[in-house]
Structures are given as C-alpha cells and as structure tokens.
Coordinates of C-alpha atoms in Angstrom, one line a residue:
X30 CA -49.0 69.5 45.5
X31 CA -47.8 66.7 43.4
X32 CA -50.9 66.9 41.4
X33 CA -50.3 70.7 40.6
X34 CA -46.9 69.9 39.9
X35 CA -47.6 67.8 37.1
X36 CA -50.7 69.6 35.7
X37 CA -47.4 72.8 35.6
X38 CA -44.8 70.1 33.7
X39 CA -48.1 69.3 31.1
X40 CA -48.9 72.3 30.4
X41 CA -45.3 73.1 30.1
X42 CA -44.8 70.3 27.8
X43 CA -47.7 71.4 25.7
X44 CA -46.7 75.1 25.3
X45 CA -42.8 74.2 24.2
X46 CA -44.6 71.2 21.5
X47 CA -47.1 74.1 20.1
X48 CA -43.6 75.9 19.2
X49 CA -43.3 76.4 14.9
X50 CA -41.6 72.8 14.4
X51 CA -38.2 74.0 13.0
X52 CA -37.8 76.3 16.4
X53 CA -38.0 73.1 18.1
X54 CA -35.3 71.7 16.4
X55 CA -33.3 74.6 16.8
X56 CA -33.9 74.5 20.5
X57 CA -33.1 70.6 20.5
X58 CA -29.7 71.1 18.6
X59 CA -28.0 72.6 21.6
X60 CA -29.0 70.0 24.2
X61 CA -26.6 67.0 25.0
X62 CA -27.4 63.4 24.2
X63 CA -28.6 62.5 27.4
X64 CA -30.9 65.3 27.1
X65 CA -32.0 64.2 23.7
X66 CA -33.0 60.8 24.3
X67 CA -35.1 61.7 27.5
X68 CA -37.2 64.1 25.0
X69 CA -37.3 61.6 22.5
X70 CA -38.9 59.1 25.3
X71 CA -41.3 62.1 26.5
X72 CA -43.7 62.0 23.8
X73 CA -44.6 60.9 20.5
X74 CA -43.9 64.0 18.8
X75 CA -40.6 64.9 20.0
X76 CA -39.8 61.3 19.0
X77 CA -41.1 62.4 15.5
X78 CA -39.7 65.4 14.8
X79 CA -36.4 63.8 15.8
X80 CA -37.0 60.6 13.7
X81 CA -38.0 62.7 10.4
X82 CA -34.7 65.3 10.9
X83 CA -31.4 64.8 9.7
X84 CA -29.8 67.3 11.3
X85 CA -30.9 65.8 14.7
X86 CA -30.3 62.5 13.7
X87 CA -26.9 63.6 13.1
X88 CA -26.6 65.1 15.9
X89 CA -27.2 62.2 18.0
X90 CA -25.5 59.6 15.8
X91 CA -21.9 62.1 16.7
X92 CA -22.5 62.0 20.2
X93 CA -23.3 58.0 20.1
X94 CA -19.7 58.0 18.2
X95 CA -17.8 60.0 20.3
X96 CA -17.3 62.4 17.3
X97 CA -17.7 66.2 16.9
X98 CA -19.1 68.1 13.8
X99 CA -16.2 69.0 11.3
X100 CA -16.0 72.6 9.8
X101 CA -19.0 74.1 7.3
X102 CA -18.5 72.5 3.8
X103 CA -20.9 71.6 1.0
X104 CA -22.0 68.5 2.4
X105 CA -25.5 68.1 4.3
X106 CA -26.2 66.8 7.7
X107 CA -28.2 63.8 5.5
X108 CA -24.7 63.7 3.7
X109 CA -22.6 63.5 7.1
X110 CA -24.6 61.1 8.3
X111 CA -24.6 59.0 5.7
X112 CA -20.9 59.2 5.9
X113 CA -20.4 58.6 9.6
X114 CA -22.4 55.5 9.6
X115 CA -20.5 54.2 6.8
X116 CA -17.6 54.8 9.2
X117 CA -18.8 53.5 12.0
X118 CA -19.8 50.5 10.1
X119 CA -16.4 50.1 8.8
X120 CA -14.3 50.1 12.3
X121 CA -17.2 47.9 13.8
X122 CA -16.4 45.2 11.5
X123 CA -12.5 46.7 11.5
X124 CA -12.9 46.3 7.4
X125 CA -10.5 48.0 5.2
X126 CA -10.7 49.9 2.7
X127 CA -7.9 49.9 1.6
X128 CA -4.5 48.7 2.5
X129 CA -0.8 50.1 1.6
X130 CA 2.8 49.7 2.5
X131 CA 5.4 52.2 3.5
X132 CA 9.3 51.2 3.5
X133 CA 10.7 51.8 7.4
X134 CA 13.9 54.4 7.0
X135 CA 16.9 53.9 8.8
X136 CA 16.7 57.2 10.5
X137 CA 15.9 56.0 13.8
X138 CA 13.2 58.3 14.8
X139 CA 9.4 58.0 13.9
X140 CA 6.2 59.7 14.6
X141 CA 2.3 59.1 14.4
X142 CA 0.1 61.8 14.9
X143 CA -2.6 63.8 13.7
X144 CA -2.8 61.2 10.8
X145 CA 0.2 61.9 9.4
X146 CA 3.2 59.4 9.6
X147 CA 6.7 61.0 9.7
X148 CA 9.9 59.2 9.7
X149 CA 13.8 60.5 9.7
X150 CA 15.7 59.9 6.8
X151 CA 19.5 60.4 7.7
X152 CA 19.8 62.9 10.5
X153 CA 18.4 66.0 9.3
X154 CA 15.5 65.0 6.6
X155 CA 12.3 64.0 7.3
X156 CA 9.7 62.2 5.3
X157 CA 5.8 62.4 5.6
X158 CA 3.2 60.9 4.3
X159 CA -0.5 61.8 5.3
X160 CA -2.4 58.8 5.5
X161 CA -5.6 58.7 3.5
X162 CA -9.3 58.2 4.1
X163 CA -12.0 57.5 1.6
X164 CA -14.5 57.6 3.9
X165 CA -14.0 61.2 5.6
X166 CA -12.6 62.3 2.2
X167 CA -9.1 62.8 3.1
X168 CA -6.2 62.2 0.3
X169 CA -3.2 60.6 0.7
X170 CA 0.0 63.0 0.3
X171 CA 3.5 62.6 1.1
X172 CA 6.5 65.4 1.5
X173 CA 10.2 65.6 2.5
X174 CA 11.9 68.4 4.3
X175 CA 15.2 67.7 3.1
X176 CA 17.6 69.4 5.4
X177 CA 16.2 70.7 8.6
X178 CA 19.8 72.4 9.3
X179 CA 20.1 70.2 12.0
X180 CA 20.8 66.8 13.5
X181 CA 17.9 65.2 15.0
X182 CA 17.8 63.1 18.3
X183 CA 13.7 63.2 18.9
X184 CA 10.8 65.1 17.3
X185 CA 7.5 65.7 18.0
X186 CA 4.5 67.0 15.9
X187 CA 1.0 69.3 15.7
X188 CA -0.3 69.3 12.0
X189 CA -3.3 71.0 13.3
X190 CA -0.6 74.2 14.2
X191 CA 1.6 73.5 11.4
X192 CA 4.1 72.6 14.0
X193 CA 7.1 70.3 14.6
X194 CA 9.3 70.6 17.0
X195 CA 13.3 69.1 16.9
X196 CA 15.5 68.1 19.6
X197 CA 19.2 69.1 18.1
X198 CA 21.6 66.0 18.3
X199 CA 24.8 67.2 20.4
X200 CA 27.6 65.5 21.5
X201 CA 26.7 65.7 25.3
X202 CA 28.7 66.4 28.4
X203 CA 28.7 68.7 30.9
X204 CA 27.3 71.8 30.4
X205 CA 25.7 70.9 27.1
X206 CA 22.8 73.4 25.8
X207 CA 19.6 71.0 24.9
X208 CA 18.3 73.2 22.0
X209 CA 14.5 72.5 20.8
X210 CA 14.3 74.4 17.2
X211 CA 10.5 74.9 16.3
X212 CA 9.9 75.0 12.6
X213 CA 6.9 73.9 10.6
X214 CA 5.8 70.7 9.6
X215 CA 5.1 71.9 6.0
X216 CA 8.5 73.4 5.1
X217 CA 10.7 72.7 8.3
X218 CA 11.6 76.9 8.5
X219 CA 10.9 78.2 11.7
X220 CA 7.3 78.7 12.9
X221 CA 6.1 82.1 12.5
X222 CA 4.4 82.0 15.7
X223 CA 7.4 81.3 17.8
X224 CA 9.5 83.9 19.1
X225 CA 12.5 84.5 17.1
X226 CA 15.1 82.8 16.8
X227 CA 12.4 79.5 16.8
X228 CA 15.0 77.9 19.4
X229 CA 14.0 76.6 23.3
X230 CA 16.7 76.2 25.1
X231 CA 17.5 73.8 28.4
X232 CA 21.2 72.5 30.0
X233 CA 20.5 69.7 31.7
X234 CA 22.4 67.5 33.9
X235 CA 25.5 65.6 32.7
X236 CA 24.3 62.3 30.8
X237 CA 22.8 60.6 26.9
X238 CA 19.2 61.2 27.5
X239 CA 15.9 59.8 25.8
X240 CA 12.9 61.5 25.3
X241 CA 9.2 62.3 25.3
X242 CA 7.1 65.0 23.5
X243 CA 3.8 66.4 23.7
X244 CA 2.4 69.2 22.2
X245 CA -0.9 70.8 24.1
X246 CA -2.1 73.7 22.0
X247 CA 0.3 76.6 23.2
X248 CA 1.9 73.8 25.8
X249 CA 5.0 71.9 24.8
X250 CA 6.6 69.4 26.9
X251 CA 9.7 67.6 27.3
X252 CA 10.6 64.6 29.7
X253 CA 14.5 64.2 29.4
X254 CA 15.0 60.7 31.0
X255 CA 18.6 60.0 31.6
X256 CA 19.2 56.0 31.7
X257 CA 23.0 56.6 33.0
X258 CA 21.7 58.4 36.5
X259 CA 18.5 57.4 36.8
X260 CA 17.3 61.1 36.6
X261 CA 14.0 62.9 34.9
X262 CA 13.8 66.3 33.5
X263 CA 10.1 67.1 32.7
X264 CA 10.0 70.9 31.2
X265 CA 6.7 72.9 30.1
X266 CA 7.3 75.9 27.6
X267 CA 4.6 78.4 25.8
X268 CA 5.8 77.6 22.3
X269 CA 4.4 80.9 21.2
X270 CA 6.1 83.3 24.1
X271 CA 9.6 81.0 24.5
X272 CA 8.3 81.3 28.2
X273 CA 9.4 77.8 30.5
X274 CA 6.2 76.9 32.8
X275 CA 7.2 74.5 34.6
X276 CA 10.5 72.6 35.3
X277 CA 10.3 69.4 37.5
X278 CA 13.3 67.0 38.1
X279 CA 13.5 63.6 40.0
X280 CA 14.3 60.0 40.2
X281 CA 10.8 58.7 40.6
X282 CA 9.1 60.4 37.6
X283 CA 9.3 58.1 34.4
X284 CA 6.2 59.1 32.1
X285 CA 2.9 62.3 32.0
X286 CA 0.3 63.1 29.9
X287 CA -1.9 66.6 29.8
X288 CA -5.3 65.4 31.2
X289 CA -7.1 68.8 30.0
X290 CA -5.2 71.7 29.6
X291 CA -4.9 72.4 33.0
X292 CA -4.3 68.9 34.8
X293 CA -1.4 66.9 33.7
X294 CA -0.8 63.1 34.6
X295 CA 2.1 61.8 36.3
X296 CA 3.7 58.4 36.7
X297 CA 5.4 58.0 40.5
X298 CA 8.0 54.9 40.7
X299 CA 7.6 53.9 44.1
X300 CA 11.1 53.6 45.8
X301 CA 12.5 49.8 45.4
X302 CA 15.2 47.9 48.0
X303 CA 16.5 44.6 47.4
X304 CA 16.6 42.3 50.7
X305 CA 19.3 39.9 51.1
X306 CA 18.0 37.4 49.0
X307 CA 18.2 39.6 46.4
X308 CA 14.2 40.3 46.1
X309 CA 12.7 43.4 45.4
X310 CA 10.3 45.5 47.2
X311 CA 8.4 48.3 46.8
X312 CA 5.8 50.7 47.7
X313 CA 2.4 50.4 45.9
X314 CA 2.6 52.3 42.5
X315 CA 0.4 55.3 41.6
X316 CA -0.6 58.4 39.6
X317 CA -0.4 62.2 40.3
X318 CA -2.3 65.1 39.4
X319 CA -0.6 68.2 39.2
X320 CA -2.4 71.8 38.8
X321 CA -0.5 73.7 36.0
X322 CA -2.4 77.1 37.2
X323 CA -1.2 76.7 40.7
X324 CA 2.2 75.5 39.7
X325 CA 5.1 77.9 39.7
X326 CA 6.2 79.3 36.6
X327 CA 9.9 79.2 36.3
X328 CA 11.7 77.9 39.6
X329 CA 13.1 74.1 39.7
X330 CA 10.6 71.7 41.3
X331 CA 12.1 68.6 43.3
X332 CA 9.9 65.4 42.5
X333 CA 9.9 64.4 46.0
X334 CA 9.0 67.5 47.1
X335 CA 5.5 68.1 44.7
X336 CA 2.7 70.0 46.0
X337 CA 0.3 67.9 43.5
X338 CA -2.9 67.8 43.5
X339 CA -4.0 64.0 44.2
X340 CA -2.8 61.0 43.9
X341 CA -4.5 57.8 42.2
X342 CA -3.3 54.7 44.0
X343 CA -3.3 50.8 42.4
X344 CA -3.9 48.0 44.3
X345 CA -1.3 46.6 46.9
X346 CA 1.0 44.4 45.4
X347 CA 1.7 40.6 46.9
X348 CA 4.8 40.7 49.0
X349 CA 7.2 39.1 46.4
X350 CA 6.3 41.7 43.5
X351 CA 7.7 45.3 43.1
X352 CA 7.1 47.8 40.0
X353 CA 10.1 48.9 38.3
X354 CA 8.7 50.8 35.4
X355 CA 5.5 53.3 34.3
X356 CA 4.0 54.6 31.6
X357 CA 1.4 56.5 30.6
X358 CA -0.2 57.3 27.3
X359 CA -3.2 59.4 25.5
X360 CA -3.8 60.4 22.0
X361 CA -4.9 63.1 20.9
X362 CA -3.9 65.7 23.2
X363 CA -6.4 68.0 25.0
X364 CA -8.7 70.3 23.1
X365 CA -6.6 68.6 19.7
X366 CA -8.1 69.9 16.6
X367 CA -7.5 68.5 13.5
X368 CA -6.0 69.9 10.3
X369 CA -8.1 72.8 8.9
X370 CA -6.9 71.8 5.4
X371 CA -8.2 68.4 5.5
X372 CA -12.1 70.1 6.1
X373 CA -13.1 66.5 7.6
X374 CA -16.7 66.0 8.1
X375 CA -16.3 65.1 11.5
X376 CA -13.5 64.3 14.0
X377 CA -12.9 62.5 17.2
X378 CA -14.5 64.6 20.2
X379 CA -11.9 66.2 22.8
X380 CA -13.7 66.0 25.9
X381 CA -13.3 62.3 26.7
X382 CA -10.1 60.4 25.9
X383 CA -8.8 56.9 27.4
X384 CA -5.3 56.6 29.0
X385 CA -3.0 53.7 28.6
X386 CA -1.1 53.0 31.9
X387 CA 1.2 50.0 31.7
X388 CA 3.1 48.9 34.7
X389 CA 6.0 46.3 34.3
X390 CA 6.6 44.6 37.5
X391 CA 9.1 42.3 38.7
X392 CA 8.1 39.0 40.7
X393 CA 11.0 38.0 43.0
X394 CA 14.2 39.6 40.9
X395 CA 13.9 38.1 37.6
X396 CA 10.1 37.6 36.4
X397 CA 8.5 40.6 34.8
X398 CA 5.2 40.6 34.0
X399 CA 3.8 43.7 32.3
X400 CA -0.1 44.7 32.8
X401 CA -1.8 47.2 31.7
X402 CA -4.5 49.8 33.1
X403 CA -7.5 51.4 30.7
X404 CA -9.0 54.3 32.3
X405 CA -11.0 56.7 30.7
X406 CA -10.0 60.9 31.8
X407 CA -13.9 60.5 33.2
X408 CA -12.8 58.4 35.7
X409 CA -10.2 60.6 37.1
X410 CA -11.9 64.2 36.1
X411 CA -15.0 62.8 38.7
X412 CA -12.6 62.0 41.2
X413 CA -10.8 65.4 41.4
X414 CA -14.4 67.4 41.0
X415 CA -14.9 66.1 44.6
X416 CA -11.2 67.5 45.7
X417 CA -12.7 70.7 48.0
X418 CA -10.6 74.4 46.5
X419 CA -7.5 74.8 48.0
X420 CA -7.1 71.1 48.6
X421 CA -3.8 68.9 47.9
X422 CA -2.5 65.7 48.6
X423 CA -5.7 64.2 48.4
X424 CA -5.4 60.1 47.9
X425 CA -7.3 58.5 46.1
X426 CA -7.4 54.6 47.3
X427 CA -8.2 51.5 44.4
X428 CA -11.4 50.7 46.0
X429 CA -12.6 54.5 45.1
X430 CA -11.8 55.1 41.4
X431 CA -10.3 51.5 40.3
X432 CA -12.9 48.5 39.9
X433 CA -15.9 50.4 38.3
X434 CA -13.6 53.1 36.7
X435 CA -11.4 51.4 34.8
X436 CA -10.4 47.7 33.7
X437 CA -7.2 46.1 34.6
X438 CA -5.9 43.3 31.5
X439 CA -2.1 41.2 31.3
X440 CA 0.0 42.8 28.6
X441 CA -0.1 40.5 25.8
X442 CA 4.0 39.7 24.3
X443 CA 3.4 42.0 21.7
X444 CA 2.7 44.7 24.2
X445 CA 5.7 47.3 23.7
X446 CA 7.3 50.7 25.0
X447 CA 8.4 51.6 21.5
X448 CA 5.5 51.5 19.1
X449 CA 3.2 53.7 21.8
X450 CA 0.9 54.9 19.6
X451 CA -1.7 52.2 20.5
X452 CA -4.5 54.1 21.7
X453 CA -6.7 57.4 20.0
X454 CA -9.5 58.8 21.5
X455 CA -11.3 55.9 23.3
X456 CA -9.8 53.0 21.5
X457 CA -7.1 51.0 22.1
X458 CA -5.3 48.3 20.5
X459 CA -3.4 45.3 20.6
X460 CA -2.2 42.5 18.8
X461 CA -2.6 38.6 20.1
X462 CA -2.0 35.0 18.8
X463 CA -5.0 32.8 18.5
X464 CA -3.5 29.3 17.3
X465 CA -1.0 29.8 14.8
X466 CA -1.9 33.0 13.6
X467 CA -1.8 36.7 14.7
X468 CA -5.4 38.7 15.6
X469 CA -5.6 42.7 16.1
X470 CA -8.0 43.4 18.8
X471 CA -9.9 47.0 18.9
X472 CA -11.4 47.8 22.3
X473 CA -13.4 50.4 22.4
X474 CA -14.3 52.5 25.8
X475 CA -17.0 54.4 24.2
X476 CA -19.8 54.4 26.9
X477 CA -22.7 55.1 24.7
X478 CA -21.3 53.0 21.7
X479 CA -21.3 50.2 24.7
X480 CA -25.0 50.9 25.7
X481 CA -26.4 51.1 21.8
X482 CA -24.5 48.0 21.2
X483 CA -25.9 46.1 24.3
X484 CA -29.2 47.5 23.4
X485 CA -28.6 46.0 19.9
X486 CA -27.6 42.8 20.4
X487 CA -30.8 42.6 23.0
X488 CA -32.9 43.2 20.0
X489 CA -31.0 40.9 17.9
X490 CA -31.4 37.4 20.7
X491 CA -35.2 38.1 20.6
X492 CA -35.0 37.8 17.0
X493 CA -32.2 34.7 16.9
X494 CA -33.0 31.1 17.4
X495 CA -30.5 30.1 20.4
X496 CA -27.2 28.6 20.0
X497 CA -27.2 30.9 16.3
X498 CA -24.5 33.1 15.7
X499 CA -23.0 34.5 12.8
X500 CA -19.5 35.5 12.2
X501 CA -19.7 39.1 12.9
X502 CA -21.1 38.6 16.6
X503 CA -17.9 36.3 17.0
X504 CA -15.9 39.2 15.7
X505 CA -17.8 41.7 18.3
X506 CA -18.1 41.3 21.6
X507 CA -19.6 43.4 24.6
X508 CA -17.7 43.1 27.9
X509 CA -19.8 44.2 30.5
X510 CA -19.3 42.0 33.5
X511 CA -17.0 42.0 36.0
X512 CA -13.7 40.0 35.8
X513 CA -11.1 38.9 38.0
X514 CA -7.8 39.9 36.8
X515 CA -5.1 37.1 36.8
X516 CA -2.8 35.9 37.5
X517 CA -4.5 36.6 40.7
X518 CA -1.6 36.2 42.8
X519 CA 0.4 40.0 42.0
X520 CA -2.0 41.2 44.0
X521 CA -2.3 41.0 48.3
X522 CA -5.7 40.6 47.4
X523 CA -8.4 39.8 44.6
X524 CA -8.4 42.6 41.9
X525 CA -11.9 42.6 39.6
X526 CA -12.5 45.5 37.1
X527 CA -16.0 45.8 35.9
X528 CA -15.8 49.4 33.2
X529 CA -17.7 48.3 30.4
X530 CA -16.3 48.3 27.1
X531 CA -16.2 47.0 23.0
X532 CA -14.0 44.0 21.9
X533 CA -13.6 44.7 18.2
X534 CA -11.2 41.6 15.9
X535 CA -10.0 41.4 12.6
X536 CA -11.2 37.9 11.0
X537 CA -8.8 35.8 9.9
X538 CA -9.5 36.0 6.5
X539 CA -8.7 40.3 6.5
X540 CA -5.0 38.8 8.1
X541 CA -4.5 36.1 5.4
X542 CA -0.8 36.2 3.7
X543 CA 0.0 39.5 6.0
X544 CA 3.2 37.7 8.0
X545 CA 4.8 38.5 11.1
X546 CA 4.2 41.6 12.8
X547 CA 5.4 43.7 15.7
X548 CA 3.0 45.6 17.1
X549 CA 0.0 47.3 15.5
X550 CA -0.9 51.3 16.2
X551 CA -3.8 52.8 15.7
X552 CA -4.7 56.5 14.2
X553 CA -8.5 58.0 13.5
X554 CA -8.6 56.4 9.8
X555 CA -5.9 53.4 10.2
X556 CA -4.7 50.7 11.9
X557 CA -0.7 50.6 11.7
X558 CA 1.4 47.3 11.4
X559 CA 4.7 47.6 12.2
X560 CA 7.1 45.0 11.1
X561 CA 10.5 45.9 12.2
X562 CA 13.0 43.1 11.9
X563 CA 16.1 43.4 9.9
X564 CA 15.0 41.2 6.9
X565 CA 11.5 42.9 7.1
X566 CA 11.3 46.6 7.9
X567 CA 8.0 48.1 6.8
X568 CA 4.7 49.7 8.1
X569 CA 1.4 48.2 6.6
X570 CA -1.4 50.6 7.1
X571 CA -5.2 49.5 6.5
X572 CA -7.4 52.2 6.1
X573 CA -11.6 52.6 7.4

C-alpha cells in the first residue's frame, strides 16, 4: 500500500513539474510560505524555478517580513524586492536615514497613526505632518486645519478613510451631550460618508472624563473613563450609518482593543479590598473576549453582567500584590489599509499583529511595579478556535496560552501610559539605560523573521572562529530560550515565558549628542523620540 502510495505522489510530482514553467509559477504565487518552502525542499527544480524568479522571491521575502504587496505601480517585483530588503536591512541594524525634529504644541492633544503625526494647536486647529520614507518612496508633507469649528478634548484618526474624528470640549455636568463630529483629516469638513449632520452623539454619566479612540474600518469606538467615579463608558458606532453597536458601562473595564473585526479585547480590573493593615488584595487579573456579532445592538450592557466569550487569565499573584490598573494596546487596527495616495510598495500585513498588555500592580499599599505582557493575536485567535459554537465563558488558565504564547518582561522607568504608541504590527519598543546613556530597544515577534535569523546566525558560527563577534551581532540578538520572569516573588509561583522573538538596539554611536528623552514610539517608517519637559518640548523622529 505504502509502496503504491508513493509510486501515486511521484508520478504526481512529475506530472505538476512537466507543467510550461511560468504556469508553475503562477500556480506557486497563490500558496502560503509554509507551502512554499516545502516545494522548494521537494526537488531540485522547484528549488530552481523559485531561485531564478523574482516574483516568487518576492513573494517569499513579504511573508518572511510580515509585509503585504502594496497596490500596482511601475515598479517590478525585482524593483520591490530590492526595496524591501533595503528596508529590512535598515530596521535590522535600526539605521536611519534620516533624522528630523518637530516643535511639541501646546495643544494638549497628539496623535500617531497611519504615519502621520497630528498635534492640536490651540483648541480647534490641528497640525499634520506626514512622516517621510525614502525607502518605500513616501514624501514628507505637512497641513493645518485651522479651525475645526470646535473645541477639542480627544481625537482620533484613519488616513487610510480620510477620517478624523473629534470629541467636542463641553463644560460638563449633568446631562451634558458628548458630541463626536466626524470630518476629514484632509480639510476637517465633515466626512461625506457619514450621515449628515457628521455628529455621534452620547450623554453620559455626570463627571470630566478621559478618553480612548479606535477606528476599525466602519467601527468606531470610544472608552469614556471617568477618574471622579471610577466609571467606564465603552461605545461602538458604524461611522458610516450613525448606528451605536454596542454600549457597555462598568467599574472594572479600564482599556480594549479590536482583535479582528469581529473579536474585541477587554481589560477586567479584578475587584481590590484593603485589610486592616491597609494592604491590598485582589483577584487574579485577566482578559475578555467579546463576540461583536452576538452582542446586542443598541441596549446598555452592565460590565459585571457580560456574556463574553472567554476569558484569558494571568498567573496568581503572591498574597501581598494586587493589580490596580490595565491596559492594552495594538497598532494598526484590523484589516488597516494604508493610504491609497501614498501607492507604497508594500505595507505591514493585517493578519498577525502583537498586543501590548501592561499591568501596574501594587506590592503591599505603596510599591508599584509595572510589567508588561507581549502576546501576539495568534496566541489568543488559537485559543478561541478551540471554544466549541455556541460556547461562553470559557477560561482560559496561564498554563494554556501564557508560557509558550507569549513573554512576560518588567516595565523599564521609561515605560508610560501617555506616549502608547509603542508597538506597530509585531514590534515593539522601548527605551532603557545602559551606563550613563540612553538605548532604544526594537523587539521584534515576527515568527519567521525569528526562524530566518536563527537559521542565519547558525550559518554565520560555522563560518566564525569562537569567541569572534562583531558589533552588529551585539546589536542583534535572538531570544529563544525560556526565562524566568523576575522579580520572581509577584508571583504565588515561578512564571517562565519562552515565545521566541528579535532584540533589535540602536548603537551608541546612532544616540550620540541626542539628550534626554521620554519615551520613544514607533510607526512603519520611524522611530519617534519624545522629549517632553518644559525646557525641552520636541519630537525627534529617525526615519528607515
């Protein structure tokens, strides 16, 4: 049987190889990566014919990257590829290009996204600058919109949709209308796709409230946190109807993120209780999933009372230890697209992003110390594939999604919930002092820029005398073993992490004469230092 078997898969083999040569390509274009490297392995034609053409060279080099294929344009898959390895190149060594400063405004309010950088000038203008990329071909521009006809408290942006949505400043008391004016990011009238009058419109409980926007192709959502009552107001409109989906309220809910379209993240306080020594305690902190197609529409949804899907639980914390704040972020949003009119190359692929889940927690009533969880949407996406239809309320314990799924590392000091744009796509970043001097660190969750860089630097010690290394490799490192996170005693138990992943640094040299800074953020062309003290307000942005 097993001999007929094989003598079927040969001759199988020999018919698709006899194929005209460009119908094999074809053919080859629409498989996956993991499908093209097991052809490539099967035979020493296939490993030809994908060795000699660009096209599929491309193909896998933007899978490799985690990148998609940009719109048709003049340029050549021989001429994209060239250009995405220079890219690549560039962020593995994190080398600028090119390196600029922008003045901070004293409007208060900021935003990163889609590679543009927006700030508020005043209360009602806003100024934008589209930051540049020689590499992907994209030019720097800058615009105002001078008077948006309103007073801003928050905005959020899509350049992809031409839209920017503001939250109207109001004096607030009871009763107060929250209005949400959707206008354009180009000219700041209203958006033509919105329902006229361009306005979304909420009255939410008595209190000054601080918010959180996310646009998700038709989807835009609001968490209204209100410091005075320790309340949450997360609301889901269609931009493009004026139709509210969804409209949860609750104590425990601090932070979300969309997870795809349809799955949205949520952070759950656990409830806290001082003893009589003054000591918090807590239950163990976690994440929800909620279904937004089995979620209803327009009716008021209790927190406590959440028919969500599952729940992701973190490890037990020691006795002495409670957590008194969550957050979660991810950039860019599901199913993002980038601007049309920038007709990039190539882009950062939509169907695997990281989250950024930082947890503050308090040791006795007094100590906080911040750590922070990296967890590719994978992780959870595998988790909730095995939830059986019609299921909720499933839990998912540490032990089953945690230690190989994600890595758990301590917030470094520069670590901060106001400059949040730290992560895009799979990378995140973060700032840390080595000596006397400050060091960005890129880490990169990229499975399959992890396995071509193991498989590289395997190559490399069989070619390299031991004890040799040169200053890149000390610049670049693969993590793939497991570690034990510390300090070791938060936990009720030992807490070890094992997802593999890139550790990217700037050398010192690239930081030379660059100062103090904040924090640094990170977009798909630039890394973003922020310097925000009084004598020294400014944002230096270096460019790949």
């Amino acid at each position: 049987m097993r001999i007929q078997l094989a003598n079927r898969l040969g001759h199988s083999r020999m018919l698709f190889v006899s194929l005209p040569t460009e119908l094999i390509i074809e053919i080859l274009l629409e498989l996956d990566l993991r499908s093209l490297l097991r052809c490539r392995q099967s035979c020493s034609f296939l490993k030809d014919v994908m060795d000699d053409d660009k096209r599929l060279q491309y193909h896998i080099e933007l899978a490799a990257a985690g990148m998609e294929d940009g719109p048709p344009s003049t340029l050549t898959a021989a001429e994209r590829l060239q250009i995405l390895r220079t890219r690549q190149a560039a962020w593995d060594k994190l080398a600028k290009t090119s390196r600029e400063e922008v003045p901070m405004l004293e409007g208060g309010v900021w935003e990163l996204h889609g590679g543009v950088l927006a700030q508020g000038e005043g209360s009602r203008t806003l100024v934008l600058k589209q930051l540049p990329s020689a590499i992907r071909g994209i030019e720097s521009r800058e615009w105002r919109i001078e008077d948006l006809g309103v007073n801003m408290r928050d905005f959020g942006m899509d350049p992809a949709q031409d839209l920017l949505v503001v939250i109207e400043n109001r004096a607030e008391w009871t009763g107060t209308t929250c209005s949400v004016h959707l206008r354009t990011l180009s000219t700041g009238e209203p958006h033509p796709a919105a329902p006229r009058p361009a306005v979304l419109t909420h009255t939410p409980q008595e209190g000054r409230y601080s918010y959180t926007i996310q646009i998700a192709e038709d989807f835009v959502a609001i968490l209204m946190t209100c410091g005075d009552a320790d309340h949450s107001e997360l609301l889901i409109w269609n931009w493009k109807t004026g139709q509210r989906r969804l409209y949860i309220n609750g104590s425990d809910l601090s932070s979300f993120a969309f997870l795809t379209a349809r799955y949205m993240l949520l952070t759950s306080l656990p409830t806290m209780e001082l003893d009589d020594n003054d000591v918090f305690h807590g239950d163990d902190p976690r994440l929800l999933v909620i279904d937004l197609e089995r979620m209803s529409d327009r009716h008021q949804i209790d927190f406590s009372d959440l028919d969500y899907l599952c729940a992701f639980h973190y490890p037990a914390l020691a006795d002495n230890f409670a957590t008194i704040s969550m957050s979660v972020r991810s950039d860019p949003a599901p199913n993002w697209r980038p601007d049309p009119a920038l007709k990039v190359p190539f882009h950062v692929a939509r169907q695997e992003r990281l989250f950024v889940i930082t947890l503050w927690v308090v040791e006795g009533n007094m100590h906080i110390l911040p750590f922070i969880s990296l967890v590719p949407s994978t992780t959870f996406l595998a988790s909730i594939e095995s939830i059986a239809p019609g299921e909720t309320g499933r839990t998912f314990e540490w032990s089953e999604w945690g230690p190989a799924g994600s890595r758990l590392i301590p917030a470094p000091p520069t670590h901060t919930s106001v400059w949040v744009c730290y992560v895009y796509g799979m990378t995140f970043t973060m700032s840390v002092r080595e000596g006397s001097k400050r060091t960005i660190l890129a880490l990169d969750f990229n499975q399959m820029n992890v396995r071509r860089a193991q498989a590289r630097q395997r190559e490399q010690s069989e070619t390299t005398e031991e004890g040799e290394q040169s200053a890149d490799d000390k610049n670049f490192l693969v993590v793939s073993e497991p570690r034990v996170f510390r300090p070791a005693h938060m936990f009720k138990e030992e807490v070890t992490t094992s997802l593999p992943h890139i550790v990217r640094k700037t050398d010192q040299g690239s930081m030379e004469g660059e100062g103090h800074f904040d924090a640094v953020m990170v977009s798909e062309d630039s890394l973003v230092l922020v310097s925000s003290q009084s004598h020294v307000r400014k944002y230096r942005i270096f460019t790949f």
